[in-house]
Every structure is written in C-alpha cells, then in structure tokens.
C-alpha cells in the first residue's frame, strides 16, 4: 500500500476510536483534551499525554515517519477548541486552563514536527535520552565533524559556505534515513547513536546559516 494511503487508513482508524466524554455534561469531546465546547467545561491537564495520541498521529508502522500536513491540520483543529481567546469570557480559572492545554498542544506539535526532537521523544519512550553532553563515540564521525567545523571556520566566501551547507544537508538526509531504519527495526541503541550524530550535524547547519558570525565549534 502506498505510504500516504496507508497513513490515511491508519489515521481514520485512529480517529474512529471512542471519543472521551465531558465530565460535566457527558457530551462527546471533539479532541483528546478535557475541553467541552458544548457546556464550556474545561480542566487543566493532569495526565501525562502521549503526544502521538494527543495529536491523533499514528505510530504505526514507524513513529519516526509522520504526515506533516495531517499533523498540522490536527494541531490547528485542536487549537480551535483550547485557544485562550475562546475562553477569555469564561473567567480566570478557565482561561488559565485553556492556556495550559494550548501550551501542551504547542509542545506536542513542535516536538513531533522536527525530526531531531521527534527522535528524542521516541527514544525517551524507550528510556533513552539525547542530552547536550552526549558525545560522538565513533572516531571516524568525530573526525568528520571536526573537519566540517574547521572548514566552516576557515571559509572566506559564500560559495565555500554553500558547498559546506550542501555537504551537511546530504549527511543530514542520510542520517534521517538511518534513524528511520533503526526505529523500524527497533534498534534503539543504533537510533540513539544516529540521533547524537544528527544533533551535531544540525549544530553545524545552524552555524553555517549564521556565517560569517558562526559561533565557535564544539569539538
């Protein structure tokens, strides 16, 4: 089955799950959040939500592969029900609850939207984390990152920087493919190693974007 068609099928199945009910009026809620547009009952988030479930984004067959367009649509739909402006006339407590829920939706969306934060989140669900202090453990990759950093620091023209950008972009795409494959196989240690590599490559990419004012590299 074509990947986009498979995603739509899974999304329909996900969306067909029983809707939670409002704890005040028992009406079906339009989202996974405790915010009812019928009776204007709203509660602050007290549970730890799974971001995929919250945004009705399928984890199967691979949680690293998402439909960004559908994710954005789900995000916008949820914000229509919990945006603080909608609850501003309902009193301070309800407005604050809406802010909390809206913030949760924003956090979930931004986490799943970006590949680096997405793999961080996936790994966290398997008791692995990618921290600022994680270092590359492959000598070849360490050398590669150092050479790219030094090339950027020594660059004297936009054409040189553009060449570095293209080089890094290719490496990022290759790393994303490796992460996708590792997640598909459930090879979490490999996914973690590639996530650390992606973190470093994204740092170089950001430095290249800010050239000639790039910050010193972290070798």
Tab-separated table of C-alpha atoms in Angstrom:
chain	number	residue	atom	x	y	z
A	1	UNK	CA	0.000	0.000	0.000
A	2	UNK	CA	1.291	3.454	-0.879
A	3	UNK	CA	2.662	5.224	2.219
A	4	UNK	CA	0.287	8.218	2.057
A	5	UNK	CA	-2.723	5.928	1.576
A	6	UNK	CA	-1.544	3.762	4.466
A	7	UNK	CA	-1.242	6.853	6.654
A	8	UNK	CA	-4.787	7.959	5.780
A	9	UNK	CA	-6.102	4.493	6.586
A	10	UNK	CA	-4.335	4.429	9.946
A	11	UNK	CA	-5.496	7.963	10.708
A	12	UNK	CA	-9.119	7.005	10.004
A	13	UNK	CA	-8.767	4.017	12.326
A	14	UNK	CA	-7.196	6.223	14.970
A	15	UNK	CA	-9.912	8.854	14.596
A	16	UNK	CA	-12.627	6.205	14.888
A	17	UNK	CA	-11.614	5.381	18.464
A	18	UNK	CA	-14.334	6.237	21.007
A	19	UNK	CA	-14.290	9.916	21.909
A	20	UNK	CA	-13.743	10.813	25.560
A	21	UNK	CA	-16.786	12.277	27.285
A	22	UNK	CA	-17.126	15.596	29.043
A	23	UNK	CA	-17.073	15.038	32.796
A	24	UNK	CA	-19.650	17.796	33.225
A	25	UNK	CA	-22.334	17.223	30.566
A	26	UNK	CA	-21.280	13.780	29.217
A	27	UNK	CA	-21.169	15.050	25.633
A	28	UNK	CA	-18.505	13.506	23.352
A	29	UNK	CA	-15.424	15.727	23.286
A	30	UNK	CA	-14.077	16.799	19.881
A	31	UNK	CA	-10.453	16.124	20.897
A	32	UNK	CA	-8.497	14.105	23.453
A	33	UNK	CA	-8.397	17.159	25.705
A	34	UNK	CA	-10.828	17.926	28.566
A	35	UNK	CA	-12.348	20.978	26.863
A	36	UNK	CA	-16.051	20.913	26.017
A	37	UNK	CA	-17.440	23.470	23.537
A	38	UNK	CA	-20.999	22.439	24.445
A	39	UNK	CA	-21.090	23.342	28.146
A	40	UNK	CA	-17.776	25.238	28.305
A	41	UNK	CA	-16.309	22.919	30.895
A	42	UNK	CA	-12.520	22.772	30.833
A	43	UNK	CA	-9.882	21.170	33.027
A	44	UNK	CA	-6.167	21.657	33.362
A	45	UNK	CA	-4.034	18.771	32.090
A	46	UNK	CA	-3.377	16.374	34.943
A	47	UNK	CA	-2.365	13.317	32.927
A	48	UNK	CA	0.867	12.718	31.035
A	49	UNK	CA	-0.339	12.653	27.455
A	50	UNK	CA	1.272	10.635	24.707
A	51	UNK	CA	1.959	13.234	22.012
A	52	UNK	CA	1.022	10.876	19.193
A	53	UNK	CA	-2.304	10.007	20.789
A	54	UNK	CA	-2.939	13.636	21.681
A	55	UNK	CA	-2.482	14.780	18.077
A	56	UNK	CA	-4.102	11.640	16.621
A	57	UNK	CA	-0.907	10.800	14.758
A	58	UNK	CA	-0.320	7.085	14.082
A	59	UNK	CA	2.810	5.470	15.462
A	60	UNK	CA	2.439	2.512	13.141
A	61	UNK	CA	4.181	1.380	11.047
A	62	UNK	CA	7.008	3.761	12.061
A	63	UNK	CA	6.639	6.595	14.596
A	64	UNK	CA	9.572	8.473	13.045
A	65	UNK	CA	7.691	8.776	9.736
A	66	UNK	CA	4.784	11.200	10.013
A	67	UNK	CA	2.480	13.069	7.673
A	68	UNK	CA	3.397	16.686	8.425
A	69	UNK	CA	0.337	18.066	6.641
A	70	UNK	CA	-2.041	15.929	8.692
A	71	UNK	CA	-0.125	16.755	11.861
A	72	UNK	CA	-0.553	20.469	11.160
A	73	UNK	CA	-4.267	20.013	10.439
A	74	UNK	CA	-4.772	18.132	13.712
A	75	UNK	CA	-2.825	20.793	15.602
A	76	UNK	CA	-4.948	23.611	14.179
A	77	UNK	CA	-8.172	21.722	14.858
A	78	UNK	CA	-7.225	21.179	18.496
A	79	UNK	CA	-6.201	24.792	18.993
A	80	UNK	CA	-9.656	25.880	17.836
A	81	UNK	CA	-11.077	24.292	20.991
A	82	UNK	CA	-8.449	25.309	23.557
A	83	UNK	CA	-7.129	28.666	22.365
A	84	UNK	CA	-7.177	31.009	25.395
A	85	UNK	CA	-9.059	33.703	23.453
A	86	UNK	CA	-12.008	31.328	23.142
A	87	UNK	CA	-12.191	31.018	26.929
A	88	UNK	CA	-11.402	34.620	27.868
A	89	UNK	CA	-15.040	35.371	28.745
A	90	UNK	CA	-15.334	32.272	30.954
A	91	UNK	CA	-13.331	33.545	33.898
A	92	UNK	CA	-9.729	33.491	35.063
A	93	UNK	CA	-9.567	29.814	36.047
A	94	UNK	CA	-10.938	28.540	32.748
A	95	UNK	CA	-8.742	30.904	30.769
A	96	UNK	CA	-5.676	29.602	32.618
A	97	UNK	CA	-6.759	26.018	31.998
A	98	UNK	CA	-7.046	26.858	28.302
A	99	UNK	CA	-3.545	28.349	28.350
A	100	UNK	CA	-2.205	25.160	29.913
A	101	UNK	CA	-3.924	22.943	27.358
A	102	UNK	CA	-2.929	25.181	24.465
A	103	UNK	CA	0.665	25.100	25.681
A	104	UNK	CA	0.539	21.308	25.850
A	105	UNK	CA	-0.735	21.120	22.272
A	106	UNK	CA	2.009	23.503	21.117
A	107	UNK	CA	4.666	21.435	22.866
A	108	UNK	CA	3.379	18.186	21.370
A	109	UNK	CA	3.187	19.682	17.876
A	110	UNK	CA	6.650	21.225	17.936
A	111	UNK	CA	8.141	18.027	19.346
A	112	UNK	CA	6.704	15.798	16.628
A	113	UNK	CA	7.200	18.284	13.798
A	114	UNK	CA	11.008	18.457	13.940
A	115	UNK	CA	12.940	15.222	13.256
A	116	UNK	CA	15.526	15.828	15.995
A	117	UNK	CA	13.006	16.485	18.771
A	118	UNK	CA	10.818	13.676	17.384
A	119	UNK	CA	13.561	11.061	17.716
A	120	UNK	CA	14.396	12.452	21.172
A	121	UNK	CA	10.770	11.863	22.166
A	122	UNK	CA	10.667	8.376	20.648
A	123	UNK	CA	13.875	7.428	22.445
A	124	UNK	CA	12.542	8.805	25.738
A	125	UNK	CA	9.675	6.338	25.460
A	126	UNK	CA	12.311	3.600	25.428
A	127	UNK	CA	14.233	5.016	28.408
A	128	UNK	CA	16.954	6.587	26.274
A	129	UNK	CA	17.801	10.264	26.046
A	130	UNK	CA	19.939	12.568	23.926
A	131	UNK	CA	21.454	15.255	26.128
A	132	UNK	CA	23.637	18.268	25.459
A	133	UNK	CA	26.585	16.368	26.921
A	134	UNK	CA	26.247	13.295	24.683
A	135	UNK	CA	29.345	12.895	22.550
A	136	UNK	CA	30.003	11.076	19.313
A	137	UNK	CA	31.618	7.714	20.064
A	138	UNK	CA	32.737	6.836	16.526
A	139	UNK	CA	36.276	8.157	15.834
A	140	UNK	CA	35.512	8.439	12.126
A	141	UNK	CA	32.444	10.565	12.761
A	142	UNK	CA	34.316	12.692	15.288
A	143	UNK	CA	36.982	13.410	12.681
A	144	UNK	CA	34.310	14.143	10.083
A	145	UNK	CA	32.520	16.660	12.323
A	146	UNK	CA	35.781	18.374	13.282
A	147	UNK	CA	36.816	18.700	9.635
A	148	UNK	CA	33.467	20.217	8.656
A	149	UNK	CA	33.632	22.654	11.586
A	150	UNK	CA	37.158	23.683	10.679
A	151	UNK	CA	36.163	24.105	7.037
A	152	UNK	CA	33.374	26.432	8.115
A	153	UNK	CA	35.653	28.433	10.401
A	154	UNK	CA	38.232	28.788	7.612
A	155	UNK	CA	35.695	29.652	4.898
A	156	UNK	CA	36.298	33.029	3.275
A	157	UNK	CA	33.491	33.168	0.719
A	158	UNK	CA	29.788	32.434	0.411
A	159	UNK	CA	30.484	29.815	-2.249
A	160	UNK	CA	32.656	27.862	0.198
A	161	UNK	CA	29.952	28.042	2.844
A	162	UNK	CA	27.300	26.988	0.327
A	163	UNK	CA	29.368	23.923	-0.528
A	164	UNK	CA	29.592	23.066	3.170
A	165	UNK	CA	25.818	23.554	3.547
A	166	UNK	CA	25.143	21.167	0.674
A	167	UNK	CA	27.562	18.639	2.143
A	168	UNK	CA	25.952	18.824	5.584
A	169	UNK	CA	22.445	18.686	4.106
A	170	UNK	CA	23.307	15.434	2.354
A	171	UNK	CA	24.703	13.968	5.568
A	172	UNK	CA	21.583	15.017	7.476
A	173	UNK	CA	19.318	13.313	4.943
A	174	UNK	CA	21.418	10.143	5.126
A	175	UNK	CA	21.280	10.233	8.930
A	176	UNK	CA	17.499	10.671	8.900
A	177	UNK	CA	17.219	7.564	6.720
A	178	UNK	CA	19.399	5.618	9.162
A	179	UNK	CA	17.228	6.750	12.071
A	180	UNK	CA	14.079	5.753	10.197
A	181	UNK	CA	15.543	2.298	9.530
A	182	UNK	CA	16.746	1.848	13.115
A	183	UNK	CA	13.347	2.826	14.527
A	184	UNK	CA	11.632	0.459	12.097
A	185	UNK	CA	13.817	-2.398	13.364
A	186	UNK	CA	13.525	-1.347	16.999
A	187	UNK	CA	17.309	-0.942	17.160
A	188	UNK	CA	17.204	1.719	19.859
A	189	UNK	CA	20.931	1.903	20.573
A	190	UNK	CA	21.584	2.493	16.877
A	191	UNK	CA	18.789	5.073	16.753
A	192	UNK	CA	20.392	6.816	19.728
A	193	UNK	CA	23.823	6.909	18.060
A	194	UNK	CA	22.351	8.391	14.893
A	195	UNK	CA	20.317	10.890	16.924
A	196	UNK	CA	23.532	12.140	18.550
A	197	UNK	CA	25.081	12.443	15.087
A	198	UNK	CA	22.025	14.356	13.875
A	199	UNK	CA	22.359	16.725	16.834
A	200	UNK	CA	25.911	17.595	15.824
A	201	UNK	CA	25.039	17.963	12.148
A	202	UNK	CA	22.138	20.277	12.994
A	203	UNK	CA	24.543	22.365	15.054
A	204	UNK	CA	26.893	22.689	12.091
A	205	UNK	CA	23.947	23.513	9.836
A	206	UNK	CA	22.881	26.315	12.193
A	207	UNK	CA	26.443	27.658	12.306
A	208	UNK	CA	26.617	27.648	8.510
A	209	UNK	CA	23.325	29.532	8.314
A	210	UNK	CA	24.715	32.265	10.581
A	211	UNK	CA	28.063	32.570	8.765
A	212	UNK	CA	30.177	34.734	8.952
A	213	UNK	CA	29.035	35.185	12.563
A	214	UNK	CA	29.036	31.482	13.339
A	215	UNK	CA	29.850	30.614	16.962
A	216	UNK	CA	32.967	28.572	17.697
A	217	UNK	CA	32.501	24.862	17.134
A	218	UNK	CA	32.148	22.314	19.954
A	219	UNK	CA	34.718	19.738	19.025
